[in-house]
GROMACS .gro file of C-alpha atoms in nm:
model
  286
    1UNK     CA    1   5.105   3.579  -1.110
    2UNK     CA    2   5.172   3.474  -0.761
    3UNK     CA    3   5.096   3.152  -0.613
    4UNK     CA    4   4.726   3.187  -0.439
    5UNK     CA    5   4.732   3.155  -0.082
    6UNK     CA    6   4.531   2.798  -0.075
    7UNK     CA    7   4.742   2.654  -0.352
    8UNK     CA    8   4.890   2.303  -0.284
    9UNK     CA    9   5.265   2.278  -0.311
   10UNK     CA   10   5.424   2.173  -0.605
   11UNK     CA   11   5.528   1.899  -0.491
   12UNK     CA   12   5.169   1.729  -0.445
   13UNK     CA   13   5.137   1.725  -0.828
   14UNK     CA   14   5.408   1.566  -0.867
   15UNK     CA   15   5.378   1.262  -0.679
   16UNK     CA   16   5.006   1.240  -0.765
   17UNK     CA   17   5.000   1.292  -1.157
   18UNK     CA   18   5.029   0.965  -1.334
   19UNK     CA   19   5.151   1.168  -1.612
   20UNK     CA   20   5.484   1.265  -1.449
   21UNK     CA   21   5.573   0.894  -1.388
   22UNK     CA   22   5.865   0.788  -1.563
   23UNK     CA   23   5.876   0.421  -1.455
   24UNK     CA   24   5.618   0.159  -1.401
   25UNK     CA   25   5.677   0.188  -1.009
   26UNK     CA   26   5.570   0.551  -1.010
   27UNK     CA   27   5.292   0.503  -1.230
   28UNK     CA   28   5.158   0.250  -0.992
   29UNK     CA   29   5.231   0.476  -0.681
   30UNK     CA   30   5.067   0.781  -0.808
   31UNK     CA   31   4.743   0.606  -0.923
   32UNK     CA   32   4.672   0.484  -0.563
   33UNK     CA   33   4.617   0.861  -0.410
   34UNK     CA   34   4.379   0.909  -0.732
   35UNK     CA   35   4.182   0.594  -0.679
   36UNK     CA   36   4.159   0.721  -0.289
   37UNK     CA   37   4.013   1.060  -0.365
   38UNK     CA   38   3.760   0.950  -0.624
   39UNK     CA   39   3.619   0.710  -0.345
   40UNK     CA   40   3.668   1.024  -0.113
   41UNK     CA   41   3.482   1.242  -0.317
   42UNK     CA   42   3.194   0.989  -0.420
   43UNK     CA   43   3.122   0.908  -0.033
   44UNK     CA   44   3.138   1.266   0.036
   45UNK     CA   45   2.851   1.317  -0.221
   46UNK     CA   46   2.666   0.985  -0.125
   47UNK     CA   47   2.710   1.135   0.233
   48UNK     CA   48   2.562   1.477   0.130
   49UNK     CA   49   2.272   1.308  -0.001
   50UNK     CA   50   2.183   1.125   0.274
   51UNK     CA   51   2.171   1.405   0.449
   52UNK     CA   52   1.998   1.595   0.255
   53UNK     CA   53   1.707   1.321   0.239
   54UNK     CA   54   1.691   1.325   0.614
   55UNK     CA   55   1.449   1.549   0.688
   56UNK     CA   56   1.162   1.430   0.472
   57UNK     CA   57   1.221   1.080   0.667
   58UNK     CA   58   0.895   0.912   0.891
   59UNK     CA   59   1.046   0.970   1.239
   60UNK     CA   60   1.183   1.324   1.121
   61UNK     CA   61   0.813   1.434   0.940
   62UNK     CA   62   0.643   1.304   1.276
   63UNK     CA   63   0.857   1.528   1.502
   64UNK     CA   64   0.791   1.802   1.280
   65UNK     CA   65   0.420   1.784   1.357
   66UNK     CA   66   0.472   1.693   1.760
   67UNK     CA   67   0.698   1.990   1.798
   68UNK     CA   68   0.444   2.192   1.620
   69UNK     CA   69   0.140   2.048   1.845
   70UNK     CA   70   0.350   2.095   2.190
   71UNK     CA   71   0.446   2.463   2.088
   72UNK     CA   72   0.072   2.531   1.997
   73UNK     CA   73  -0.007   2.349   2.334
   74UNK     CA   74   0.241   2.557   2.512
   75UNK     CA   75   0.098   2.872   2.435
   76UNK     CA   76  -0.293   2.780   2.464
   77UNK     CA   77  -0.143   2.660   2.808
   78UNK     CA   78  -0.023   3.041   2.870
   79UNK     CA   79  -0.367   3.222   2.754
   80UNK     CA   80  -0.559   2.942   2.987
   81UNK     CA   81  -0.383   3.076   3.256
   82UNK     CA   82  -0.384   3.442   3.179
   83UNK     CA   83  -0.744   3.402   3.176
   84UNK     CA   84  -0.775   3.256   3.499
   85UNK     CA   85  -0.542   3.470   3.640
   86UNK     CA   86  -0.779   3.796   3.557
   87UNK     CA   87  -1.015   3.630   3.767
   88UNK     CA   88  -0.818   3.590   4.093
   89UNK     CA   89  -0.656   3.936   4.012
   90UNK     CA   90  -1.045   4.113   4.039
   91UNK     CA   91  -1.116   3.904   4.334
   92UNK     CA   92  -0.765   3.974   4.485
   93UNK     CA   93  -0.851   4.365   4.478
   94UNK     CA   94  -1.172   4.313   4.611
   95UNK     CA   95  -1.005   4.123   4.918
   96UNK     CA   96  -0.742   4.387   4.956
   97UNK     CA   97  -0.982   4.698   4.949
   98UNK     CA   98  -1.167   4.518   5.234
   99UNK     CA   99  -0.818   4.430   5.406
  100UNK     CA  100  -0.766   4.799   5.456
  101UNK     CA  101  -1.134   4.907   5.534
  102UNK     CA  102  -1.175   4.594   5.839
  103UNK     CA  103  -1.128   4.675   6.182
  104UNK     CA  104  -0.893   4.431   6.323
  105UNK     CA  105  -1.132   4.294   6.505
  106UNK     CA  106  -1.359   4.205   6.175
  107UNK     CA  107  -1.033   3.933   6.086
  108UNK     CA  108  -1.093   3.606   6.147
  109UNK     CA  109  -1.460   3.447   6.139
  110UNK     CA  110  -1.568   3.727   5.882
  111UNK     CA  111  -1.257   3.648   5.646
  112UNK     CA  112  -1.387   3.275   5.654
  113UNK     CA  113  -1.750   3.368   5.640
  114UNK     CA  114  -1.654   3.609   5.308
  115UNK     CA  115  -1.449   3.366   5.173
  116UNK     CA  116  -1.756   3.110   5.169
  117UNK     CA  117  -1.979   3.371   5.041
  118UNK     CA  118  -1.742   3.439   4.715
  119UNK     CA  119  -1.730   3.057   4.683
  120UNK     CA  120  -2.057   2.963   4.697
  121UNK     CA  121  -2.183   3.289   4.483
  122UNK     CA  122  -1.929   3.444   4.291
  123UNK     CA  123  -1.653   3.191   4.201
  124UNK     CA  124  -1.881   2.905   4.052
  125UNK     CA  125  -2.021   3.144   3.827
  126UNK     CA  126  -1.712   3.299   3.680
  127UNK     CA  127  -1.486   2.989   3.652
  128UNK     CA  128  -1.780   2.885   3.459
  129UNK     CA  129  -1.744   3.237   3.232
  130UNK     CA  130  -1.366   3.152   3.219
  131UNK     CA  131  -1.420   2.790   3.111
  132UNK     CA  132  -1.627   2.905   2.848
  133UNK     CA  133  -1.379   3.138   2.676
  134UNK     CA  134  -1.091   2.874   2.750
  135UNK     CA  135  -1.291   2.622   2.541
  136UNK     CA  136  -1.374   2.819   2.254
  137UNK     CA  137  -0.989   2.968   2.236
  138UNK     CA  138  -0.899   2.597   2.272
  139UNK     CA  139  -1.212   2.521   1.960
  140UNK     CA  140  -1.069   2.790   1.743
  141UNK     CA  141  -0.703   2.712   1.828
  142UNK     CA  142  -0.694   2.297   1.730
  143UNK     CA  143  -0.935   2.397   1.393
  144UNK     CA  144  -0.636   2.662   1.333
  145UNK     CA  145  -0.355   2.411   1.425
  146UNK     CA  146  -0.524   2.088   1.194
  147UNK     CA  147  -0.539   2.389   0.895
  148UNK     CA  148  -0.146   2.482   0.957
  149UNK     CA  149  -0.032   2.123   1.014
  150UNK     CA  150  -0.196   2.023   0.639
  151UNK     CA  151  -0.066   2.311   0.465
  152UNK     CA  152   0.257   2.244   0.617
  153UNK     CA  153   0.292   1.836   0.562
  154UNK     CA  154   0.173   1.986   0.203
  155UNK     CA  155   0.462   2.202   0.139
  156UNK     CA  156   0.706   1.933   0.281
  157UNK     CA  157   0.564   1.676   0.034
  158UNK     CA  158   0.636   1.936  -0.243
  159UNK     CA  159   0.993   2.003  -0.092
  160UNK     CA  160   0.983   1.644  -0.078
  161UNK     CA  161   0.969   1.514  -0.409
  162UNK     CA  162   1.210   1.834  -0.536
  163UNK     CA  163   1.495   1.705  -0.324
  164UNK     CA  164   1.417   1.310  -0.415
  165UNK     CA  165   1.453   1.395  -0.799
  166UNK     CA  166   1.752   1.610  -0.713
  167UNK     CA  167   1.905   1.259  -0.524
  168UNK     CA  168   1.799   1.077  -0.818
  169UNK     CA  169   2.025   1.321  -1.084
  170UNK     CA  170   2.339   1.325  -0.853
  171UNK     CA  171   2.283   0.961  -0.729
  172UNK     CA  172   2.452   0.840  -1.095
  173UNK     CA  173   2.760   1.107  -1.012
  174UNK     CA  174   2.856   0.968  -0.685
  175UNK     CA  175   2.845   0.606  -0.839
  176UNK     CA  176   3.043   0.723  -1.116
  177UNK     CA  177   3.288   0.787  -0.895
  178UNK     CA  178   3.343   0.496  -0.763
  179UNK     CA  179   3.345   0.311  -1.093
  180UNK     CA  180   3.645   0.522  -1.191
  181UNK     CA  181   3.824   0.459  -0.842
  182UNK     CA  182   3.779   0.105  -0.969
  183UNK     CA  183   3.895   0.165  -1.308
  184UNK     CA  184   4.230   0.340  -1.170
  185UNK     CA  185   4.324   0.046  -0.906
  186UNK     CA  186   4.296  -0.211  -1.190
  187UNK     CA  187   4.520   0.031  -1.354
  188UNK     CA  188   4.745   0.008  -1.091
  189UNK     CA  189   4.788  -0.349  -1.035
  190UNK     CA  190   4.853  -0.399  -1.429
  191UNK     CA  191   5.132  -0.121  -1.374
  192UNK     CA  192   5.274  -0.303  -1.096
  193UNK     CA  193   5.222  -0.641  -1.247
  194UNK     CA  194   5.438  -0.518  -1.572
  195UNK     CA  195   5.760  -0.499  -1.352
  196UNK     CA  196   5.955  -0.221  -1.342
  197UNK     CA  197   6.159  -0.006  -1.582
  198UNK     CA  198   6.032   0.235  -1.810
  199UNK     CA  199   5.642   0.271  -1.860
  200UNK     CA  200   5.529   0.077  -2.209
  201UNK     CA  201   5.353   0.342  -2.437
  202UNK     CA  202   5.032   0.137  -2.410
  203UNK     CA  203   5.012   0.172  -2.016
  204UNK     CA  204   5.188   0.550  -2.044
  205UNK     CA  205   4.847   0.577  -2.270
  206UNK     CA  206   4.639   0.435  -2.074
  207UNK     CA  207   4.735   0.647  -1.732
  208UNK     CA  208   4.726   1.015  -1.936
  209UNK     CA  209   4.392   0.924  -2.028
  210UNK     CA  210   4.255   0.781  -1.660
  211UNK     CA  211   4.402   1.092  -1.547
  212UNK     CA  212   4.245   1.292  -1.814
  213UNK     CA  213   3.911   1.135  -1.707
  214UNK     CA  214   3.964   1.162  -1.369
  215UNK     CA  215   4.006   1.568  -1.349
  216UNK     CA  216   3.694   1.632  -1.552
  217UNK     CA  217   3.508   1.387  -1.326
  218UNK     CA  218   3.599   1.511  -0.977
  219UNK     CA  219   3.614   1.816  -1.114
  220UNK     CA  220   3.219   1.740  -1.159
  221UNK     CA  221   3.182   1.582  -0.882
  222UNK     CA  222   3.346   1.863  -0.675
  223UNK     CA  223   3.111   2.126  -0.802
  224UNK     CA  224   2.824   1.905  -0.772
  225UNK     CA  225   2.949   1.858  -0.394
  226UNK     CA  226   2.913   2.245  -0.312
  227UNK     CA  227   2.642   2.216  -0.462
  228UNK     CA  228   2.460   2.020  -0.315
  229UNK     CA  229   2.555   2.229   0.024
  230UNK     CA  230   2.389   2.521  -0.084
  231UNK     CA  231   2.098   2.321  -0.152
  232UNK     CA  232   2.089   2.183   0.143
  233UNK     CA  233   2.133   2.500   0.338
  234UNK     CA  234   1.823   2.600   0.163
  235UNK     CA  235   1.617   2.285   0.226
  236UNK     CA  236   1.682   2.364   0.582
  237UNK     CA  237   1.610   2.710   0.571
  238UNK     CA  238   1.299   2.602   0.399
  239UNK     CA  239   1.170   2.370   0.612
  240UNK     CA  240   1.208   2.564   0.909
  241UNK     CA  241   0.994   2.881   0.755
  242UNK     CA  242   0.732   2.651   0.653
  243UNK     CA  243   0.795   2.497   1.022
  244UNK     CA  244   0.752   2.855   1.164
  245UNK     CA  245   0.434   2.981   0.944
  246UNK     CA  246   0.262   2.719   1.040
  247UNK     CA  247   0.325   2.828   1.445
  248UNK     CA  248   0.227   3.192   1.343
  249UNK     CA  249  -0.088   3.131   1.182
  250UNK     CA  250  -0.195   2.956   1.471
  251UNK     CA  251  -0.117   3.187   1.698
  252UNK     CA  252  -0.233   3.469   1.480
  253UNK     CA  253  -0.543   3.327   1.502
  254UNK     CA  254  -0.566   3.260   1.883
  255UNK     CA  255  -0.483   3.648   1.895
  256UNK     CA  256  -0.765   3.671   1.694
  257UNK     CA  257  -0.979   3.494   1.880
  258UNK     CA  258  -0.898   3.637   2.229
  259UNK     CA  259  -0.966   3.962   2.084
  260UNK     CA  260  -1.284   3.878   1.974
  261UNK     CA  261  -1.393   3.690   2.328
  262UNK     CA  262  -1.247   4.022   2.547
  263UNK     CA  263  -1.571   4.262   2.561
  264UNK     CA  264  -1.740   3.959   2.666
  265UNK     CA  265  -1.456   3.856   2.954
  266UNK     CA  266  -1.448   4.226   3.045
  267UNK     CA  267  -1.790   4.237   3.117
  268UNK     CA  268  -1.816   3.893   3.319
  269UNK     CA  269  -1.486   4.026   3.505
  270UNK     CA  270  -1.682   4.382   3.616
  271UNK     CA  271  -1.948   4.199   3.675
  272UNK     CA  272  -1.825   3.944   3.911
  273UNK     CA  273  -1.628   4.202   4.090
  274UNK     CA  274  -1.939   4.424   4.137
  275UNK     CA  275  -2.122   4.124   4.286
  276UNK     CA  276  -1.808   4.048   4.534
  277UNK     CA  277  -1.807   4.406   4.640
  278UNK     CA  278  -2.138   4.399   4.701
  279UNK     CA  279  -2.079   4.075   4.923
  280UNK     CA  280  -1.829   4.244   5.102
  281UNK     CA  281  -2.077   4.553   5.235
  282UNK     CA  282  -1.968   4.805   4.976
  283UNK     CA  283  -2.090   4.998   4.704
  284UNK     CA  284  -1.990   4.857   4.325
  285UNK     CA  285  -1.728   5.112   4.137
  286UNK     CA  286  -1.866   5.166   3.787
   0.00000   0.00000   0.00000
């Protein structure tokens, strides 16, 4: 079979297999590189970890729940308004079907004296309507938003202590690591205190079988590694579902509650508009 595109060159073995030394200088030389990427890989892991533990820290968990509360906020904010907004619109057509029934000369001091009239007996009366529904909206909305942000510091909790005994399994792995990086310089510094020459059959021994232990445990360590980055994708993932359910079933119930609360602004909208028009001198529109 071919070579696969990502292999290394051969080369690479070569000057990084202890078992391919033939004096003591070489044995030295190639342990170094071996030492290197067993502390590579273990702070790699130790790295991945930390990561991975990140989101379920204080500062992190708090966010969570403020982003949560200002997105909530933002879109009670939005409803407010569209509410209050239906109540200039009504007014605003009232206005403009008496802009285009006045006689110029009606402009002026009957504009003022209508506007008066709509805000001593119209306006009052509605932005009191409007209040109302605001409130209750706002009622339902934070009893909606204290329900989603429990079930969601709930399922973090859970995701929580998954990830923290997951840490706690691979923890060991990454510190293994670094034991054998120490295990292989000590190695080493015995080959290069020996001289140089030939390798003695005790330290020829002793570097087949560090390098034997070394490939099963990066090889470990390496598959532990992508792991862990699947995992982590996941936790993310995760987190941000639970994240977003929690925004939907607020707003789902907001919806909810606006639908339930529009007969009732319907009717104080007609009837606030039937009272302007009959203000303004003309007959109410059913």
């Amino acid at each position: 079979m071919g070579a696969m595109p990502h292999d290394l060159p051969e080369w690479v073995a070569e000057l990084t297999d202890p078992r391919r030394a033939e004096t003591l200088d070489e044995l030295a030389d190639r342990l170094v590189p071996l030492a290197e990427h067993a502390i590579d890989v273990s702070r790699r892991l130790q790295a991945q970890l930390n990561e991975l533990n990140d989101p379920f820290k204080r500062e992190a968990l708090y966010g969570r729940v403020e982003r949560l509360k200002a997105r909530v906020g933002e879109a009670l904010d939005e409803i407010t308004a569209e509410i209050a907004a239906s109540g200039e619109e009504r007014l605003q057509r009232v206005w403009a079907d008496w802009a285009e029934r006045a006689e110029p000369g009606d402009r002026g001091e009957r504009e003022r004296e209508l506007k008066r009239m709509l805000d001593r007996d119209i306006v009052p009366a509605l932005s009191r309507r409007q209040q109302d529904v605001a409130e209750r909206v706002a009622e339902r909305t934070s009893a909606a938003l204290e329900d989603a942000t429990q079930t969601l510091l709930t399922r973090v909790e859970e995701l929580a202590r998954t990830v923290t005994d997951l840490i706690h399994d691979v923890l060991p792995l990454a510190r293994e690591g670094l034991a054998l990086a120490s295990r292989i310089s000590t190695l080493s510094s015995r080959a290069r205190k020996a001289g140089r020459g030939p390798i003695p059959d005790e330290l020829k021994d002793a570097g087949a079988e560090t390098s034997h232990v070394f490939d099963e445990a990066v090889a470990r360590l390496e598959l532990e590694w992508a792991a862990l980055g699947a995992r982590s994708a996941s936790v993310r993932a995760a987190l941000r579902g639970a994240e977003e359910s929690a925004f939907s079933r607020v707003t789902e119930e907001m919806t909810r509650c606006v639908e339930e609360l529009a007969p009732e602004h319907v009717k104080a909208l007609n009837e606030a508009e039937a009272r302007a028009r009959v203000l303004f001198g003309e007959p109410s529109k059913g």
